[in-house]
Amino acid sequence: MQTVVITGGTDGLGKGLALHYLRQGARVLAVGSTPAKGEALLAEAATISAVDRAAFMQADLTSVTATKELITGIESACSSVDKLVLCAQRYRLFGSRTVTDEGFEHSFALAYLSRFVLSHGLRNVMEAARRPVIMNVGTPGIPLGRIHWDDLQLARRYGGTKATLQSFRANDLLGVAFAAVHTGTRIRYIGYNPGMVATGMPDHLPQPLRTVTKVSFAVLATSVAKAVAPMAQLLDGPPGERFAAYRNTRQLPLKGKAFDQRSALRLHRLTQDLLHHRTM
Ligand SMILES: NC(=O)c1ccc[n+]([C@@H]2O[C@H](COP(=O)([O-])OP(=O)(O)OC[C@H]3O[C@@H](n4cnc5c(N)ncnc54)[C@H](OP(=O)(O)O)[C@@H]3O)[C@@H](O)[C@H]2O)c1
């Protein structure tokens, strides 16, 4: 039986994929920070007779310590992980800068750092699987945002949108660096942009943006059920390259700043240093 680990597996796209793989007969470990959402997922799993293959793992992925504990928990629960899907996200487009107890800016910590730690940290248990795949769900192919090399934590000039966009670009580079660093790996790393999907994401936005986003979702967005189909297809039949990026079903050329290997390795080293110095 294959094992699928999904961060943000209790809501939106992650939950859609969790239910998809439960219906396919897989074992699914869904990670989220809210126990009620985990319980709701398990209740849905019970309605499709899959509760014995579903697990909720509570973790606040803004914390590197909690993310590392999660890795230990996954490793002790599973001898191999076939698929790791990284969906956990909480947009903070407005408001003032918040910093985690470990000293990381919120978007950097949740949307990028947790994905870095999980991608590299679960490598051994994933190498034990037959056809391991990591899917990092974000916005590859969108030419917005950049890495603020001299101020990664945006301590000097913070903006919520700036931080969110930086985390997206950092995830593009994470995939490039993963493939460059682990040259002998069997893991296929996919950066995936699902396009606009009608999830509960706008619920966490401030007004009037919440209403505007909900209205545009109602008109323009794809349903979760539709959006997970091409994701599952890629997860089940990943491309041959160690890293590939997709926008829906379209494979993106790995050109330009977003996928620059030197920048990717630079960010990789900087991230390793940050982790070493702040979470020792
Ligand atoms: N929806 C779109 O239109 C769209 C478009 C492009 C890209 N994407 C990307 O797709 C991914 C999934 O988006 P979505 O719209 O499905 O999101 P969503 O419906 O808002 O779900 C977010 C998930 O992340 C979890 N999460 C949030 N903060 C967390 C924390 N601190 N620790 C652990 N888990 C946490 C949430 O669980 P809790 O609430 O329990 O913490 C929830 O399960 C994101 O990476 C997003 O950037 C989405």
Short mmCIF file of C-alpha atoms and ligand atoms in Angstrom, two decimals:
data_model
loop_
_atom_site.label_atom_id
_atom_site.label_comp_id
_atom_site.label_asym_id
_atom_site.label_seq_id
_atom_site.Cartn_x
_atom_site.Cartn_y
_atom_site.Cartn_z
CA MET A 1 0.00 0.00 0.00
CA GLN A 2 1.43 3.40 -0.89
CA THR A 3 1.80 6.18 1.67
CA VAL A 4 0.94 9.78 0.86
CA VAL A 5 1.93 12.62 3.21
CA ILE A 6 0.12 15.93 2.61
CA THR A 7 0.82 19.16 4.48
CA GLY A 8 -2.30 21.29 4.46
CA GLY A 9 -4.08 17.98 3.91
CA THR A 10 -7.07 19.06 5.99
CA ASP A 11 -8.42 21.77 3.70
CA GLY A 12 -8.58 22.98 0.11
CA LEU A 13 -6.37 21.26 -2.47
CA GLY A 14 -4.55 19.19 0.14
CA LYS A 15 -7.80 17.77 1.47
CA GLY A 16 -9.02 17.12 -2.07
CA LEU A 17 -5.87 15.08 -2.73
CA ALA A 18 -6.15 13.33 0.65
CA LEU A 19 -9.67 12.11 -0.15
CA HIS A 20 -8.61 11.19 -3.70
CA TYR A 21 -5.79 8.95 -2.46
CA LEU A 22 -7.95 7.45 0.30
CA ARG A 23 -10.47 6.47 -2.40
CA GLN A 24 -7.58 4.92 -4.36
CA GLY A 25 -6.69 2.68 -1.41
CA ALA A 26 -3.58 4.57 -0.22
CA ARG A 27 -2.62 5.37 3.33
CA VAL A 28 -2.80 9.13 3.86
CA LEU A 29 -1.15 11.25 6.56
CA ALA A 30 -2.69 14.72 6.54
CA VAL A 31 -0.87 17.52 8.36
CA GLY A 32 -2.54 20.69 9.60
CA SER A 33 -2.56 22.94 12.64
CA THR A 34 -6.28 22.76 13.56
CA PRO A 35 -7.51 19.56 15.28
CA ALA A 36 -11.17 20.22 14.28
CA LYS A 37 -10.18 20.15 10.60
CA GLY A 38 -8.29 16.90 11.18
CA GLU A 39 -11.34 15.37 12.85
CA ALA A 40 -13.54 16.51 9.95
CA LEU A 41 -11.19 14.83 7.47
CA LEU A 42 -11.25 11.58 9.48
CA ALA A 43 -15.07 11.74 9.60
CA GLU A 44 -15.14 12.06 5.79
CA ALA A 45 -12.66 9.20 5.53
CA ALA A 46 -15.05 7.07 7.59
CA THR A 47 -17.86 7.70 5.08
CA ILE A 48 -15.71 6.12 2.34
CA SER A 49 -14.58 3.24 4.61
CA ALA A 50 -11.02 4.55 4.69
CA VAL A 51 -10.62 5.72 8.26
CA ASP A 52 -8.18 2.90 9.07
CA ARG A 53 -5.86 4.26 6.35
CA ALA A 54 -6.20 7.94 7.29
CA ALA A 55 -4.24 9.78 9.96
CA PHE A 56 -4.19 13.40 11.05
CA MET A 57 -0.91 14.76 12.33
CA GLN A 58 -1.18 18.08 14.11
CA ALA A 59 1.77 20.41 13.60
CA ASP A 60 2.32 24.13 13.42
CA LEU A 61 4.60 24.32 10.42
CA THR A 62 5.68 27.88 11.18
CA SER A 63 7.97 26.20 13.72
CA VAL A 64 11.12 24.46 12.52
CA THR A 65 11.23 22.47 15.76
CA ALA A 66 7.64 21.25 15.20
CA THR A 67 8.45 20.44 11.57
CA LYS A 68 11.45 18.35 12.64
CA GLU A 69 9.29 16.58 15.25
CA LEU A 70 6.77 15.87 12.50
CA ILE A 71 9.52 14.27 10.40
CA THR A 72 10.46 12.04 13.35
CA GLY A 73 6.78 11.12 13.77
CA ILE A 74 6.39 10.27 10.08
CA GLU A 75 9.59 8.22 10.08
CA SER A 76 8.44 6.20 13.07
CA ALA A 77 4.98 5.64 11.56
CA CYS A 78 6.11 4.72 8.02
CA SER A 79 8.91 2.61 6.59
CA SER A 80 8.54 4.45 3.27
CA VAL A 81 6.73 7.49 1.87
CA ASP A 82 5.70 7.40 -1.79
CA LYS A 83 4.38 10.92 -2.18
CA LEU A 84 4.92 14.15 -0.27
CA VAL A 85 2.58 16.99 -1.20
CA LEU A 86 3.37 20.43 0.22
CA CYS A 87 0.23 22.56 0.41
CA ALA A 88 0.29 24.22 3.85
CA GLN A 89 -0.06 27.95 3.41
CA ARG A 90 -1.67 30.93 5.10
CA TYR A 91 -1.47 34.20 3.21
CA ARG A 92 -0.69 37.32 5.23
CA LEU A 93 -0.90 39.93 2.55
CA PHE A 94 -1.55 42.84 4.90
CA GLY A 95 -0.77 43.82 8.44
CA SER A 96 2.46 44.12 10.27
CA ARG A 97 5.43 41.78 10.17
CA THR A 98 5.22 38.83 12.53
CA VAL A 99 8.15 36.73 13.58
CA THR A 100 8.09 33.18 14.90
CA ASP A 101 9.62 32.21 18.26
CA GLU A 102 12.63 30.99 16.28
CA GLY A 103 13.08 34.43 14.70
CA PHE A 104 11.77 33.79 11.19
CA GLU A 105 9.33 36.02 9.33
CA HIS A 106 5.94 34.22 9.16
CA SER A 107 5.63 33.66 5.37
CA PHE A 108 9.28 32.67 5.08
CA ALA A 109 8.80 30.18 7.92
CA LEU A 110 5.52 28.57 6.88
CA ALA A 111 5.49 28.74 3.11
CA TYR A 112 9.19 28.16 2.41
CA LEU A 113 11.24 26.97 5.38
CA SER A 114 8.86 24.16 6.43
CA ARG A 115 8.90 22.91 2.83
CA PHE A 116 12.72 23.03 2.75
CA VAL A 117 12.97 21.09 6.02
CA LEU A 118 10.36 18.49 4.99
CA SER A 119 11.72 18.00 1.44
CA HIS A 120 15.27 17.35 2.62
CA GLY A 121 14.33 15.81 5.97
CA LEU A 122 12.04 13.11 4.59
CA ARG A 123 14.48 12.12 1.84
CA ASN A 124 15.64 8.87 3.45
CA VAL A 125 12.15 7.52 4.07
CA MET A 126 11.16 8.56 0.54
CA GLU A 127 14.16 6.87 -1.09
CA ALA A 128 12.73 3.63 0.32
CA ALA A 129 9.62 3.98 -1.88
CA ARG A 130 9.31 2.50 -5.37
CA ARG A 131 8.62 5.76 -7.24
CA PRO A 132 8.94 8.68 -4.81
CA VAL A 133 7.57 12.10 -5.73
CA ILE A 134 7.51 15.46 -3.97
CA MET A 135 4.98 18.02 -5.19
CA ASN A 136 5.52 21.57 -3.97
CA VAL A 137 2.26 23.43 -4.67
CA GLY A 138 2.73 27.14 -5.32
CA THR A 139 2.88 29.48 -8.26
CA PRO A 140 5.70 28.54 -10.66
CA GLY A 141 5.36 30.39 -13.94
CA ILE A 142 4.06 33.60 -12.35
CA PRO A 143 6.62 36.37 -12.89
CA LEU A 144 5.95 38.17 -9.61
CA GLY A 145 8.15 38.63 -6.59
CA ARG A 146 11.82 38.05 -5.99
CA ILE A 147 14.32 36.92 -3.39
CA HIS A 148 15.46 39.79 -1.19
CA TRP A 149 19.00 38.50 -0.79
CA ASP A 150 20.19 41.20 1.58
CA ASP A 151 17.10 40.96 3.80
CA LEU A 152 15.51 37.49 3.54
CA GLN A 153 13.50 38.05 6.72
CA LEU A 154 12.30 41.43 5.38
CA ALA A 155 13.28 43.03 8.68
CA ARG A 156 14.14 46.36 7.08
CA ARG A 157 11.34 46.83 4.52
CA TYR A 158 8.43 44.50 5.21
CA GLY A 159 5.30 44.10 3.12
CA GLY A 160 2.89 41.13 3.39
CA THR A 161 2.53 40.71 -0.36
CA LYS A 162 6.29 41.07 -0.79
CA ALA A 163 6.85 38.30 1.79
CA THR A 164 4.26 36.01 0.19
CA LEU A 165 5.71 36.50 -3.29
CA GLN A 166 9.24 35.94 -2.00
CA SER A 167 8.12 32.61 -0.51
CA PHE A 168 6.72 31.56 -3.90
CA ARG A 169 9.98 32.36 -5.68
CA ALA A 170 11.97 30.62 -2.93
CA ASN A 171 9.94 27.45 -3.55
CA ASP A 172 10.76 27.56 -7.28
CA LEU A 173 14.45 27.66 -6.31
CA LEU A 174 13.95 24.95 -3.66
CA GLY A 175 12.97 22.47 -6.37
CA VAL A 176 15.93 23.43 -8.57
CA ALA A 177 18.37 23.13 -5.66
CA PHE A 178 16.90 19.82 -4.45
CA ALA A 179 17.63 18.24 -7.83
CA ALA A 180 21.07 19.86 -8.03
CA VAL A 181 22.14 18.77 -4.55
CA HIS A 182 20.77 15.22 -4.64
CA THR A 183 22.12 14.12 -8.01
CA GLY A 184 21.73 10.41 -7.25
CA THR A 185 18.18 10.62 -5.92
CA ARG A 186 15.23 8.64 -7.27
CA ILE A 187 12.87 11.31 -5.96
CA ARG A 188 11.14 13.37 -8.62
CA TYR A 189 10.50 16.95 -7.45
CA ILE A 190 7.61 18.84 -9.05
CA GLY A 191 6.85 22.54 -8.62
CA TYR A 192 3.15 22.84 -9.33
CA ASN A 193 0.87 25.79 -9.99
CA PRO A 194 -2.82 24.75 -9.90
CA GLY A 195 -4.15 28.07 -11.22
CA MET A 196 -7.09 29.65 -9.43
CA VAL A 197 -8.93 27.05 -7.34
CA ALA A 198 -12.02 27.64 -5.21
CA THR A 199 -10.71 26.72 -1.75
CA GLY A 200 -11.37 28.31 1.63
CA MET A 201 -8.20 30.36 1.24
CA PRO A 202 -10.08 33.74 1.04
CA ASP A 203 -11.65 33.10 4.49
CA HIS A 204 -8.36 34.21 6.03
CA LEU A 205 -8.05 37.43 4.04
CA PRO A 206 -9.14 40.80 5.48
CA GLN A 207 -12.15 42.63 4.09
CA PRO A 208 -12.81 43.89 1.42
CA LEU A 209 -10.25 41.57 -0.23
CA ARG A 210 -12.07 38.52 1.20
CA THR A 211 -15.31 39.37 -0.62
CA VAL A 212 -13.52 40.38 -3.83
CA THR A 213 -11.53 37.11 -3.85
CA LYS A 214 -14.63 35.02 -3.09
CA VAL A 215 -16.53 36.67 -5.94
CA SER A 216 -13.66 36.11 -8.38
CA PHE A 217 -13.33 32.50 -7.17
CA ALA A 218 -17.07 31.98 -7.82
CA VAL A 219 -16.68 33.26 -11.38
CA LEU A 220 -13.19 32.20 -12.43
CA ALA A 221 -11.87 29.44 -10.21
CA THR A 222 -11.78 25.70 -10.86
CA SER A 223 -13.35 23.41 -8.26
CA VAL A 224 -11.08 21.44 -5.95
CA ALA A 225 -12.39 18.18 -7.43
CA LYS A 226 -11.36 19.28 -10.94
CA ALA A 227 -8.04 20.76 -9.84
CA VAL A 228 -6.78 17.62 -8.08
CA ALA A 229 -7.19 15.39 -11.16
CA PRO A 230 -4.12 16.68 -13.08
CA MET A 231 -2.17 16.84 -9.80
CA ALA A 232 -2.84 13.17 -9.10
CA GLN A 233 -1.97 12.29 -12.68
CA LEU A 234 1.46 13.91 -12.29
CA LEU A 235 1.99 12.37 -8.86
CA ASP A 236 1.18 8.92 -10.26
CA GLY A 237 3.25 9.38 -13.43
CA PRO A 238 5.98 11.92 -12.70
CA PRO A 239 8.31 13.13 -15.47
CA GLY A 240 11.80 11.68 -15.82
CA GLU A 241 13.64 14.87 -14.82
CA ARG A 242 14.71 15.24 -11.18
CA PHE A 243 12.94 18.63 -11.15
CA ALA A 244 10.09 19.80 -13.34
CA ALA A 245 7.64 22.69 -13.04
CA TYR A 246 4.04 22.73 -14.20
CA ARG A 247 1.22 25.19 -14.51
CA ASN A 248 -1.84 22.93 -14.60
CA THR A 249 -1.00 20.36 -17.27
CA ARG A 250 1.60 22.51 -19.04
CA GLN A 251 5.24 21.78 -18.31
CA LEU A 252 7.18 25.04 -17.92
CA PRO A 253 10.61 25.68 -19.47
CA LEU A 254 13.14 25.95 -16.63
CA LYS A 255 14.43 29.27 -17.90
CA GLY A 256 15.00 32.69 -16.38
CA LYS A 257 15.60 33.94 -12.86
CA ALA A 258 12.91 31.78 -11.27
CA PHE A 259 14.82 28.58 -12.01
CA ASP A 260 18.40 29.86 -12.02
CA GLN A 261 20.64 27.15 -10.58
CA ARG A 262 23.24 29.51 -9.09
CA SER A 263 20.53 31.42 -7.23
CA ALA A 264 18.98 28.12 -6.16
CA LEU A 265 22.24 26.89 -4.65
CA ARG A 266 22.86 30.28 -3.04
CA LEU A 267 19.46 30.16 -1.35
CA HIS A 268 20.05 26.53 -0.36
CA ARG A 269 23.28 27.45 1.44
CA LEU A 270 21.76 30.54 3.06
CA THR A 271 18.82 28.48 4.30
CA GLN A 272 21.11 25.81 5.73
CA ASP A 273 23.06 28.54 7.56
CA LEU A 274 19.89 30.10 8.94
CA LEU A 275 18.64 26.74 10.17
CA HIS A 276 21.99 25.96 11.73
CA HIS A 277 22.30 29.24 13.59
CA ARG A 278 18.72 29.79 14.73
CA THR A 279 17.45 26.33 15.60
CA MET A 280 20.47 24.74 17.23
N1 LIG B 1 -6.32 28.17 -4.12
C1 LIG B 1 -5.69 28.75 -5.12
O1 LIG B 1 -6.29 29.45 -5.98
C2 LIG B 1 -4.20 28.57 -5.29
C3 LIG B 1 -3.58 29.11 -6.43
C4 LIG B 1 -2.19 28.94 -6.60
C5 LIG B 1 -1.47 28.23 -5.66
N2 LIG B 1 -2.11 27.72 -4.56
C6 LIG B 1 -1.29 27.01 -3.56
O2 LIG B 1 -1.89 25.77 -3.24
C7 LIG B 1 -1.58 25.42 -1.87
C8 LIG B 1 -2.87 25.05 -1.15
O3 LIG B 1 -3.73 26.17 -1.19
P1 LIG B 1 -5.26 26.07 -0.74
O4 LIG B 1 -5.97 27.17 -1.44
O5 LIG B 1 -5.72 24.66 -0.87
O6 LIG B 1 -5.12 26.47 0.81
P2 LIG B 1 -6.23 26.39 2.00
O7 LIG B 1 -7.53 25.87 1.50
O8 LIG B 1 -6.20 27.73 2.65
O9 LIG B 1 -5.59 25.29 2.98
C9 LIG B 1 -4.40 25.58 3.64
C10 LIG B 1 -3.97 24.39 4.46
O10 LIG B 1 -2.75 24.73 5.12
C11 LIG B 1 -2.86 24.41 6.51
N3 LIG B 1 -2.05 25.32 7.30
C12 LIG B 1 -2.13 26.68 7.38
N4 LIG B 1 -1.28 27.15 8.30
C13 LIG B 1 -0.63 26.07 8.82
C14 LIG B 1 0.35 25.90 9.83
N5 LIG B 1 0.86 26.95 10.50
N6 LIG B 1 0.77 24.66 10.12
C15 LIG B 1 0.26 23.58 9.47
N7 LIG B 1 -0.67 23.67 8.51
C16 LIG B 1 -1.12 24.90 8.19
C17 LIG B 1 -4.36 24.59 6.81
O11 LIG B 1 -4.74 23.86 7.98
P3 LIG B 1 -5.02 24.65 9.36
O12 LIG B 1 -5.98 25.75 9.02
O13 LIG B 1 -5.53 23.64 10.28
O14 LIG B 1 -3.68 25.15 9.81
C18 LIG B 1 -4.96 23.98 5.54
O15 LIG B 1 -5.03 22.59 5.66
C19 LIG B 1 -0.89 26.65 -1.26
O16 LIG B 1 0.49 26.42 -1.25
C20 LIG B 1 -1.21 27.77 -2.24
O17 LIG B 1 -0.21 28.74 -2.29
C21 LIG B 1 -3.45 27.86 -4.35
#
